[in-house]
Short mmCIF file of C-alpha atoms (C1' of nucleotides) in Angstrom, two decimals:
data_model
loop_
_atom_site.label_atom_id
_atom_site.label_comp_id
_atom_site.label_asym_id
_atom_site.label_seq_id
_atom_site.Cartn_x
_atom_site.Cartn_y
_atom_site.Cartn_z
CA MET O 1 -5.92 22.60 -32.42
CA ILE O 2 -5.20 21.68 -28.90
CA LYS O 3 -2.02 20.11 -28.09
CA VAL O 4 -1.89 17.80 -24.89
CA LEU O 5 0.71 16.43 -23.14
CA LEU O 6 -0.01 13.08 -21.28
CA ALA O 7 1.88 11.83 -18.73
CA GLU O 8 0.87 8.51 -16.68
CA ASP O 9 2.94 5.38 -16.08
CA GLN O 10 0.48 2.82 -17.09
CA ARG O 11 1.12 1.94 -20.36
CA MET O 12 -2.74 0.68 -21.28
CA MET O 13 -4.24 3.61 -19.55
CA ARG O 14 -1.81 5.99 -21.45
CA GLY O 15 -3.25 4.69 -24.46
CA ALA O 16 -6.39 4.50 -24.32
CA LEU O 17 -6.43 7.95 -22.90
CA ALA O 18 -4.38 8.69 -25.91
CA LEU O 19 -6.61 7.13 -28.56
CA LEU O 20 -9.40 8.73 -27.28
CA LEU O 21 -8.56 12.41 -27.01
CA ASN O 22 -7.29 12.03 -30.53
CA LEU O 23 -10.82 11.27 -31.36
CA GLU O 24 -11.72 14.61 -30.26
CA GLU O 25 -11.89 16.91 -33.45
CA ASP O 26 -9.69 19.84 -31.89
CA MET O 27 -6.92 17.57 -29.76
CA GLU O 28 -3.82 16.27 -30.38
CA VAL O 29 -1.69 14.05 -28.12
CA VAL O 30 1.95 15.74 -28.58
CA ALA O 31 3.67 13.69 -26.58
CA GLN O 32 3.26 10.82 -24.11
CA VAL O 33 5.76 10.13 -20.99
CA PRO O 34 5.73 7.13 -18.59
CA ALA O 35 7.77 9.35 -16.03
CA GLY O 36 7.67 12.16 -13.73
CA ASP O 37 11.32 13.06 -14.83
CA GLN O 38 10.81 13.14 -18.37
CA ILE O 39 7.93 15.46 -18.32
CA VAL O 40 9.55 18.93 -18.18
CA ASP O 41 12.17 18.13 -21.30
CA ALA O 42 9.33 16.77 -23.18
CA ALA O 43 6.95 19.63 -22.72
CA LEU O 44 9.82 21.80 -23.83
CA ALA O 45 10.20 19.88 -27.06
CA ALA O 46 6.53 19.70 -27.64
CA ARG O 47 5.18 23.08 -26.47
CA PRO O 48 1.95 21.73 -25.52
CA ASP O 49 -1.09 23.92 -24.38
CA VAL O 50 -2.03 21.55 -21.61
CA ALA O 51 -0.59 18.51 -19.69
CA LEU O 52 -2.07 15.79 -18.17
CA LEU O 53 -0.59 14.58 -15.10
CA ASP O 54 -0.80 11.79 -13.16
CA ILE O 55 0.89 12.27 -9.36
CA GLU O 56 2.05 9.27 -8.60
CA LEU O 57 4.65 8.52 -11.23
CA PRO O 58 8.29 7.04 -11.43
CA GLY O 59 11.26 8.73 -11.04
CA ARG O 60 9.70 12.20 -9.61
CA SER O 61 6.02 13.26 -8.45
CA GLY O 62 3.79 14.82 -10.86
CA LEU O 63 3.36 17.41 -8.32
CA ASP O 64 6.88 18.70 -8.59
CA ALA O 65 6.78 18.35 -11.90
CA ALA O 66 3.80 20.90 -12.24
CA ALA O 67 5.78 23.52 -10.58
CA ASP O 68 8.79 23.28 -12.61
CA LEU O 69 6.51 23.36 -15.82
CA ARG O 70 4.29 26.24 -14.53
CA ALA O 71 7.75 28.24 -14.35
CA GLN O 72 9.40 27.05 -17.20
CA LEU O 73 6.51 26.79 -19.85
CA PRO O 74 3.72 29.49 -18.34
CA SER O 75 1.58 29.08 -21.18
CA CYS O 76 1.13 25.48 -20.69
CA LYS O 77 -1.82 24.90 -18.36
CA VAL O 78 -1.32 21.74 -15.52
CA LEU O 79 -4.18 19.53 -15.43
CA ILE O 80 -3.86 16.62 -12.67
CA VAL O 81 -5.19 13.50 -13.05
CA THR O 82 -4.98 11.36 -10.53
CA THR O 83 -6.29 7.92 -8.99
CA PHE O 84 -6.66 8.99 -5.44
CA GLY O 85 -8.81 12.13 -4.51
CA ARG O 86 -6.27 13.25 -1.59
CA PRO O 87 -7.10 16.09 0.08
CA GLY O 88 -3.56 17.01 0.42
CA TYR O 89 -2.58 16.28 -3.29
CA LEU O 90 -5.51 18.79 -3.99
CA ARG O 91 -4.11 21.08 -1.99
CA ARG O 92 -0.53 20.79 -3.18
CA ALA O 93 -1.68 20.64 -6.89
CA MET O 94 -3.41 23.94 -6.53
CA GLU O 95 -0.09 25.43 -4.66
CA ALA O 96 2.22 24.12 -7.59
CA GLY O 97 -0.01 26.46 -9.98
CA ALA O 98 -2.29 23.66 -11.40
CA SER O 99 -5.66 24.74 -13.05
CA GLY O 100 -7.69 21.80 -12.48
CA PHE O 101 -7.81 18.44 -10.51
CA LEU O 102 -9.79 15.18 -11.41
CA VAL O 103 -9.88 12.03 -10.48
CA LYS O 104 -9.60 8.83 -12.50
CA ASP O 105 -13.07 7.86 -10.42
CA GLY O 106 -15.05 10.11 -12.54
CA PRO O 107 -16.54 9.64 -16.19
CA VAL O 108 -14.09 9.63 -19.38
CA GLU O 109 -16.73 12.45 -20.66
CA ASP O 110 -15.12 14.80 -18.05
CA LEU O 111 -11.77 14.91 -19.19
CA ALA O 112 -11.98 16.10 -22.56
CA ALA O 113 -14.71 18.89 -21.06
CA ALA O 114 -12.12 19.61 -18.43
CA ILE O 115 -9.37 20.39 -20.76
CA ARG O 116 -11.63 22.84 -22.64
CA ARG O 117 -12.75 24.68 -19.47
CA VAL O 118 -8.88 24.94 -18.21
CA LEU O 119 -7.98 26.30 -21.56
CA ALA O 120 -10.81 28.51 -21.25
CA GLY O 121 -9.15 29.74 -17.85
CA GLU O 122 -11.67 28.16 -15.48
CA GLN O 123 -10.49 26.49 -12.58
CA VAL O 124 -11.82 22.91 -12.83
CA ILE O 125 -12.10 21.09 -9.40
CA ASP O 126 -14.46 18.63 -7.80
CA PRO O 127 -16.93 20.20 -5.58
CA GLY O 128 -16.65 17.15 -2.89
CA LEU O 129 -13.21 16.90 -2.92
CA ALA O 130 -12.68 20.73 -2.42
CA ALA O 131 -14.52 20.68 0.75
CA ALA O 132 -12.53 17.45 1.69
CA ALA O 133 -9.38 19.44 1.39
CA LEU O 134 -10.79 22.17 3.07
CA SER O 135 -12.18 20.43 6.10
CA ALA O 136 -8.92 18.23 6.54
CA GLY O 137 -6.76 21.32 6.99
CA PRO O 138 -3.13 21.58 6.19
CA ASN O 139 -0.59 19.10 6.44
CA PRO O 140 0.73 19.43 10.21
CA LEU O 141 3.50 17.40 10.07
CA THR O 142 7.08 18.64 9.89
CA GLN O 143 9.28 18.23 7.20
CA ARG O 144 11.28 15.70 9.31
CA GLU O 145 7.98 13.88 10.48
CA ARG O 146 7.30 13.64 6.89
CA ASP O 147 10.81 12.12 6.10
CA VAL O 148 11.14 9.27 8.82
CA LEU O 149 7.70 8.05 7.85
CA THR O 150 8.20 7.85 4.40
CA ALA O 151 11.73 6.26 5.02
CA ALA O 152 8.91 3.83 7.50
CA VAL O 153 6.86 2.67 4.79
CA ASP O 154 7.92 -0.49 3.74
CA GLY O 155 8.80 -2.06 6.83
CA ALA O 156 11.97 -0.60 8.04
CA THR O 157 13.23 -0.49 11.58
CA VAL O 158 14.25 2.39 13.51
CA ALA O 159 17.98 1.30 13.42
CA ASP O 160 17.44 1.55 9.26
CA ILE O 161 15.51 4.67 9.26
CA ALA O 162 18.56 6.13 11.81
CA GLY O 163 21.33 5.11 9.26
CA LYS O 164 19.13 6.35 6.17
CA LEU O 165 18.37 9.61 7.47
CA HIS O 166 21.63 10.35 9.50
CA LEU O 167 19.70 10.45 12.84
CA SER O 168 20.03 8.77 16.05
CA GLN O 169 17.54 5.92 16.66
CA ALA O 170 16.29 7.95 19.63
CA THR O 171 15.49 11.23 17.51
CA VAL O 172 13.83 8.74 15.01
CA ARG O 173 11.88 7.41 17.62
CA ASN O 174 10.72 11.04 18.53
CA TYR O 175 9.60 12.23 14.90
CA LEU O 176 7.64 8.65 14.88
CA SER O 177 5.70 9.33 18.46
CA ALA O 178 4.94 12.62 17.01
CA ALA O 179 3.45 11.82 13.85
CA ILE O 180 1.45 9.13 15.57
CA GLY O 181 0.12 11.62 18.16
CA LYS O 182 -0.63 14.28 14.77
CA THR O 183 -2.18 11.47 12.87
CA GLY O 184 -4.43 10.22 16.09
CA THR O 185 -3.13 6.82 15.19
CA ARG O 186 -1.57 4.37 17.51
CA ASN O 187 1.67 2.76 15.64
CA ARG O 188 3.66 3.43 13.00
CA MET O 189 1.83 1.75 10.44
CA GLU O 190 -1.17 3.36 11.26
CA ALA O 191 0.28 6.87 10.90
CA VAL O 192 1.75 5.63 7.69
CA ARG O 193 -1.46 4.96 6.27
CA ALA O 194 -3.41 7.78 7.76
CA ALA O 195 -0.58 10.21 6.35
CA ARG O 196 -0.73 8.45 3.00
CA ARG O 197 -4.48 8.94 2.91
CA ASN O 198 -4.41 12.69 3.36
CA GLY O 199 -1.67 12.85 0.40
CA TRP O 200 0.77 13.88 3.27
CA LEU O 201 3.67 12.10 2.12
CA MET I 1 -20.05 -10.01 -32.89
CA ILE I 2 -17.99 -10.76 -29.93
CA LYS I 3 -19.72 -9.73 -27.00
CA VAL I 4 -17.49 -8.55 -23.89
CA LEU I 5 -18.04 -8.38 -20.35
CA LEU I 6 -15.80 -5.30 -18.69
CA ALA I 7 -15.08 -5.62 -14.76
CA GLU I 8 -13.16 -2.58 -13.63
CA ASP I 9 -13.67 -0.41 -10.96
CA GLN I 10 -12.00 2.78 -12.02
CA ARG I 11 -14.58 4.09 -14.23
CA MET I 12 -12.30 6.48 -16.61
CA MET I 13 -10.09 3.44 -17.25
CA ARG I 14 -13.52 1.33 -17.58
CA GLY I 15 -15.07 4.41 -19.99
CA ALA I 16 -12.07 4.12 -22.03
CA LEU I 17 -11.38 0.69 -22.19
CA ALA I 18 -15.46 -0.04 -23.36
CA LEU I 19 -14.96 2.67 -25.93
CA LEU I 20 -11.84 1.09 -27.30
CA LEU I 21 -13.38 -2.04 -27.87
CA ASN I 22 -16.49 -1.03 -29.24
CA LEU I 23 -14.05 0.90 -31.93
CA GLU I 24 -13.28 -2.68 -33.08
CA GLU I 25 -15.30 -4.22 -36.22
CA ASP I 26 -16.14 -7.59 -34.47
CA MET I 27 -16.47 -6.55 -30.63
CA GLU I 28 -19.01 -4.77 -28.80
CA VAL I 29 -19.14 -4.32 -24.83
CA VAL I 30 -22.52 -5.81 -23.70
CA ALA I 31 -21.74 -5.21 -19.63
CA GLN I 32 -19.66 -2.70 -17.66
CA VAL I 33 -19.57 -3.39 -13.89
CA PRO I 34 -17.50 -1.57 -11.25
CA ALA I 35 -17.65 -4.38 -8.51
CA GLY I 36 -16.72 -7.94 -8.00
CA ASP I 37 -20.10 -8.90 -6.47
CA GLN I 38 -21.60 -7.67 -9.39
CA ILE I 39 -20.03 -9.98 -12.36
CA VAL I 40 -21.77 -13.31 -12.18
CA ASP I 41 -25.01 -11.64 -12.36
CA ALA I 42 -24.26 -9.41 -14.97
CA ALA I 43 -22.71 -12.33 -17.15
CA LEU I 44 -25.60 -14.53 -16.94
CA ALA I 45 -27.78 -11.52 -17.90
CA ALA I 46 -25.77 -10.55 -20.72
CA ARG I 47 -24.15 -14.01 -21.86
CA PRO I 48 -20.87 -12.63 -23.02
CA ASP I 49 -18.24 -14.67 -25.01
CA VAL I 50 -15.57 -13.11 -22.71
CA ALA I 51 -15.06 -11.43 -19.70
CA LEU I 52 -11.88 -8.38 -18.72
CA LEU I 53 -11.72 -9.00 -15.27
CA ASP I 54 -9.49 -6.69 -12.98
CA ILE I 55 -8.57 -8.46 -9.77
CA GLU I 56 -8.45 -5.94 -7.39
CA LEU I 57 -11.99 -4.83 -7.03
CA PRO I 58 -14.61 -3.89 -4.47
CA GLY I 59 -16.90 -6.44 -3.14
CA ARG I 60 -14.96 -9.51 -4.35
CA SER I 61 -11.84 -10.58 -5.71
CA GLY I 62 -12.04 -10.83 -9.63
CA LEU I 63 -10.07 -14.48 -9.10
CA ASP I 64 -13.05 -15.49 -6.78
CA ALA I 65 -15.58 -14.40 -9.58
CA ALA I 66 -13.77 -16.06 -12.13
CA ALA I 67 -14.05 -19.76 -10.65
CA ASP I 68 -17.55 -19.08 -10.22
CA LEU I 69 -17.88 -17.49 -13.83
CA ARG I 70 -16.28 -20.69 -15.03
CA ALA I 71 -18.57 -22.72 -13.17
CA GLN I 72 -21.95 -21.43 -13.93
CA LEU I 73 -21.34 -19.96 -17.85
CA PRO I 74 -18.48 -22.23 -19.45
CA SER I 75 -19.09 -21.04 -22.64
CA CYS I 76 -17.60 -17.57 -21.44
CA LYS I 77 -13.92 -17.16 -21.61
CA VAL I 78 -12.00 -15.53 -18.99
CA LEU I 79 -9.23 -12.94 -19.60
CA ILE I 80 -7.63 -11.48 -16.40
CA VAL I 81 -6.48 -7.57 -17.04
CA THR I 82 -4.72 -6.35 -13.73
CA THR I 83 -2.27 -3.86 -12.91
CA PHE I 84 -0.03 -5.66 -11.12
CA GLY I 85 1.64 -8.94 -12.19
CA ARG I 86 2.06 -11.04 -9.00
CA PRO I 87 3.19 -14.49 -9.80
CA GLY I 88 0.61 -16.08 -7.11
CA TYR I 89 -2.15 -13.89 -9.01
CA LEU I 90 -1.18 -15.71 -12.18
CA ARG I 91 -1.13 -18.98 -10.70
CA ARG I 92 -4.30 -18.35 -8.91
CA ALA I 93 -5.95 -17.20 -12.03
CA MET I 94 -5.04 -20.23 -13.95
CA GLU I 95 -6.22 -22.46 -11.08
CA ALA I 96 -9.56 -20.64 -11.39
CA GLY I 97 -9.96 -21.74 -15.20
CA ALA I 98 -8.67 -18.12 -16.70
CA SER I 99 -7.85 -18.45 -20.51
CA GLY I 100 -5.32 -15.47 -20.10
CA PHE I 101 -3.52 -12.83 -17.93
CA LEU I 102 -2.57 -9.23 -18.91
CA VAL I 103 -1.16 -6.39 -17.07
CA LYS I 104 -1.95 -3.11 -17.69
CA ASP I 105 1.29 -2.13 -18.15
CA GLY I 106 1.26 -3.91 -21.64
CA PRO I 107 0.37 -1.81 -24.95
CA VAL I 108 -3.63 -1.10 -25.50
CA GLU I 109 -3.11 -2.71 -28.86
CA ASP I 110 -2.49 -5.88 -27.28
CA LEU I 111 -5.92 -5.75 -25.49
CA ALA I 112 -8.29 -6.75 -28.84
CA ALA I 113 -5.68 -9.16 -29.75
CA ALA I 114 -5.49 -11.23 -26.75
CA ILE I 115 -9.52 -11.59 -27.07
CA ARG I 116 -9.40 -12.98 -30.41
CA ARG I 117 -6.62 -15.46 -29.38
CA VAL I 118 -8.44 -16.55 -26.17
CA LEU I 119 -11.68 -17.29 -28.20
CA ALA I 120 -9.71 -19.26 -30.44
CA GLY I 121 -8.63 -21.28 -27.67
CA GLU I 122 -5.24 -20.23 -26.71
CA GLN I 123 -3.71 -19.47 -23.52
CA VAL I 124 -2.64 -15.82 -23.72
CA ILE I 125 0.13 -14.75 -20.82
CA ASP I 126 3.00 -12.53 -20.81
CA PRO I 127 6.04 -15.09 -20.82
CA GLY I 128 7.99 -12.97 -18.41
CA LEU I 129 5.56 -13.46 -15.87
CA ALA I 130 4.90 -17.35 -16.51
CA ALA I 131 8.77 -17.74 -15.59
CA ALA I 132 8.49 -15.77 -12.86
CA ALA I 133 5.58 -17.44 -11.38
CA LEU I 134 7.62 -20.76 -12.07
CA SER I 135 10.62 -19.82 -9.98
CA ALA I 136 8.72 -18.30 -7.33
CA GLY I 137 6.96 -21.61 -6.53
CA PRO I 138 3.66 -22.08 -4.58
CA ASN I 139 2.41 -20.09 -1.88
CA PRO I 140 4.21 -21.22 1.01
CA LEU I 141 1.81 -19.62 3.87
CA THR I 142 -1.08 -21.60 4.83
CA GLN I 143 -4.54 -20.74 5.57
CA ARG I 144 -4.13 -19.22 8.89
CA GLU I 145 -0.92 -17.57 8.40
CA ARG I 146 -3.02 -15.60 5.34
CA ASP I 147 -5.55 -14.68 7.93
CA VAL I 148 -3.20 -13.31 10.49
CA LEU I 149 -1.24 -11.70 7.70
CA THR I 150 -4.42 -10.04 6.01
CA ALA I 151 -5.75 -8.75 9.49
CA ALA I 152 -2.27 -7.12 10.11
CA VAL I 153 -2.22 -5.05 6.82
CA ASP I 154 -3.80 -1.96 8.14
CA GLY I 155 -1.79 -1.53 11.30
CA ALA I 156 -3.78 -3.41 13.68
CA THR I 157 -2.32 -4.74 16.90
CA VAL I 158 -1.89 -8.18 17.82
CA ALA I 159 -4.68 -7.61 20.31
CA ASP I 160 -6.97 -6.52 17.34
CA ILE I 161 -5.97 -10.07 15.29
CA ALA I 162 -6.77 -12.02 18.51
CA GLY I 163 -10.11 -10.36 18.52
CA LYS I 164 -11.17 -10.56 15.27
CA LEU I 165 -10.07 -13.99 14.48
CA HIS I 166 -11.08 -15.48 18.08
CA LEU I 167 -7.52 -16.56 18.35
CA SER I 168 -5.35 -16.24 21.42
CA GLN I 169 -2.59 -13.43 21.53
CA ALA I 170 -0.04 -15.97 22.08
CA THR I 171 -1.07 -17.76 18.97
CA VAL I 172 -1.27 -14.98 16.74
CA ARG I 173 2.42 -13.84 17.64
CA ASN I 174 3.32 -17.17 16.59
CA TYR I 175 1.63 -17.05 13.09
CA LEU I 176 3.01 -13.85 12.48
CA SER I 177 6.28 -15.36 13.17
CA ALA I 178 5.96 -18.19 10.94
CA ALA I 179 4.77 -15.87 8.32
CA ILE I 180 8.12 -13.76 8.96
CA GLY I 181 10.22 -16.71 8.58
CA LYS I 182 8.60 -17.88 5.33
CA THR I 183 8.90 -14.93 3.61
CA GLY I 184 12.32 -14.15 4.98
CA THR I 185 11.73 -10.70 6.69
CA ARG I 186 12.21 -9.01 9.35
CA ASN I 187 8.61 -7.90 10.99
CA ARG I 188 5.23 -8.23 10.12
CA MET I 189 5.22 -4.98 8.03
CA GLU I 190 7.70 -6.43 5.58
CA ALA I 191 5.77 -9.75 5.86
CA VAL I 192 2.97 -7.97 4.63
CA ARG I 193 4.41 -6.26 1.50
CA ALA I 194 6.27 -9.33 0.39
CA ALA I 195 3.34 -11.49 0.53
CA ARG I 196 1.34 -8.80 -1.14
CA ARG I 197 4.19 -8.73 -3.83
CA ASN I 198 3.77 -12.14 -4.65
CA GLY I 199 0.07 -12.51 -4.57
CA TRP I 200 -0.26 -14.75 -1.79
CA LEU I 201 -2.64 -12.56 -0.22
"C1'" DG X 1 17.05 41.16 23.28
"C1'" DA X 2 13.31 37.87 23.78
"C1'" DT X 3 10.42 34.80 22.28
"C1'" DC X 4 9.01 30.94 19.79
"C1'" DC X 5 9.57 27.18 16.66
"C1'" DG X 6 11.58 23.25 14.04
"C1'" DC X 7 15.50 20.52 14.58
"C1'" DC X 8 18.63 17.04 17.14
"C1'" DC X 9 20.03 14.71 20.65
"C1'" DT X 10 19.89 12.30 25.84
"C1'" DG X 11 18.39 9.04 29.06
"C1'" DA X 12 14.58 6.31 30.97
"C1'" DC X 13 10.64 3.36 31.25
"C1'" DA X 14 5.94 0.34 29.92
"C1'" DA X 15 4.19 -2.28 26.17
"C1'" DA X 16 4.23 -4.44 22.12
"C1'" DT X 17 6.49 -7.44 19.20
"C1'" DG X 18 9.43 -11.64 17.87
"C1'" DT X 19 11.34 -15.89 19.09
"C1'" DC X 20 11.51 -20.67 20.82
"C1'" DA X 21 10.34 -24.72 22.98
"C1'" DC X 22 7.09 -27.54 24.66
"C1'" DG X 23 2.09 -30.19 24.51
"C1'" DG X 24 -2.19 -30.37 23.04
"C1'" DT X 25 -6.58 -31.84 19.01
"C1'" DC X 26 -8.16 -33.28 14.58
"C1'" DC X 27 -7.75 -34.80 10.16
"C1'" DG X 28 -5.98 -37.22 5.88
"C1'" DC X 29 -2.73 -40.98 4.14
"C1'" DC X 30 0.64 -44.78 3.49
"C1'" DG S 1 -2.54 -48.26 13.46
"C1'" DG S 2 1.14 -45.00 13.09
"C1'" DC S 3 2.73 -40.70 10.45
"C1'" DG S 4 2.97 -35.74 9.47
"C1'" DG S 5 0.92 -31.77 9.14
"C1'" DA S 6 -2.31 -28.09 9.95
"C1'" DC S 7 -4.07 -25.80 13.62
"C1'" DC S 8 -4.36 -24.27 18.73
"C1'" DG S 9 -2.37 -22.80 22.83
"C1'" DT S 10 1.09 -21.91 26.88
"C1'" DG S 11 4.75 -19.59 29.08
"C1'" DA S 12 9.32 -17.15 29.08
"C1'" DC S 13 12.74 -14.35 26.90
"C1'" DA S 14 15.41 -10.82 24.61
"C1'" DT S 15 14.31 -7.22 21.40
"C1'" DT S 16 11.90 -3.46 19.51
"C1'" DT S 17 8.56 0.52 19.87
"C1'" DG S 18 6.12 4.40 21.71
"C1'" DT S 19 5.96 7.58 25.21
"C1'" DC S 20 8.12 11.25 28.64
"C1'" DA S 21 10.91 14.48 30.42
"C1'" DG S 22 14.54 16.48 29.55
"C1'" DG S 23 18.60 19.76 27.25
"C1'" DG S 24 20.99 22.63 23.22
"C1'" DC S 25 21.20 24.87 18.77
"C1'" DG S 26 19.68 28.38 14.98
"C1'" DG S 27 16.62 30.91 12.40
"C1'" DA S 28 12.63 34.03 12.49
"C1'" DT S 29 9.92 37.59 14.42
"C1'" DC S 30 8.39 40.77 17.23
#
DNA sequence: GATCCGCCCTGACAAATGTCACGGTCCGCC
DNA sequence: GGCGGACCGTGACATTTGTCAGGGCGGATC
């Protein structure tokens, strides 16, 4: 019996997937969590063979949780299942020790198949996405540039960002300018969108 | 046998829901579409008793399609199933003739139950969401203000927007200013977010 | 030790943005 | 007809934003 942990914030999606996996003869969903910061605890309690993790979760990113999970429960494989096939996400997932990367845009049948392949020791990655990740190259943004960009996502002014990060306003403008340059965009709003699309945040 | 049409862009979600509904003794998914502009055609061909529509779909909004569907196939009830419980969405759904409004954050079991209630002539609406929709009041933005805001979502400059809408730059700035004032925000980025959160775009 | 590189800051500048007051047209409504 | 409101425009203004050219600090690397 394959024991599965499911981390997904949308309740309807989570329920549907759980039902679906439980229909498989050899699978059993032993834990379901709606938030990223509950993943490790739940896994240590339920000891699943494989963890299906969404990336964009409340509390904590599924990617961060994946790295922790691999360290604390190496017997549990990690399969990332996410809405967005962002190149940077795939790269970070691999670095975090994930064994597979699926997009929710694929057919449902792929899910159970992917789980079995992952448990057989294979790596499961969308070929097109892998190509995109390679062609996009690594994340060009420095830590600080990412900090400033993420602080700017919801329309914060330079003063807001400077206050939140304890930087001077001129410095914040510099980082924003650098990020705009590196993303090849024209203003902070475009830079934020470009960085998100690539999974750089 | 209850015949169901399913409009949802995420393939995995669509597949999971279809499987789930087909498990119900008295239901049958007779059509599945991934885009908003395929809804009416598919419905006229398959003649379902109820249509489950997502709102944010490629091609055409599920809300627009709902209005058309009600006009062209009045026997088919409309149930909106969406990720975001935005007050303005609920309001527009009701105006478009929808019989129910579910958020994907609810339990899966609600789905089949809601379908049966809708077919029995009931209206199915999340009570908390209904309250939010009423307290938020109607959309305060004029048509032009919405146009300008939607054109500004992806970081377009004033010049870009003016070109796209064939307005002068000064006029665009005026509409943006008006929208910022009405949303109680500080810049266009916050205004866009606030308008989206309320379902005003 | 010298040399990068990321990081933090400054000051100054041009361009874009947001605000205000104003005049005009068109349309629906009392 | 008069009125209000959505709509389009102008010009001027203060503020914010993005850019550029600097300097200084600490850690890693050769």
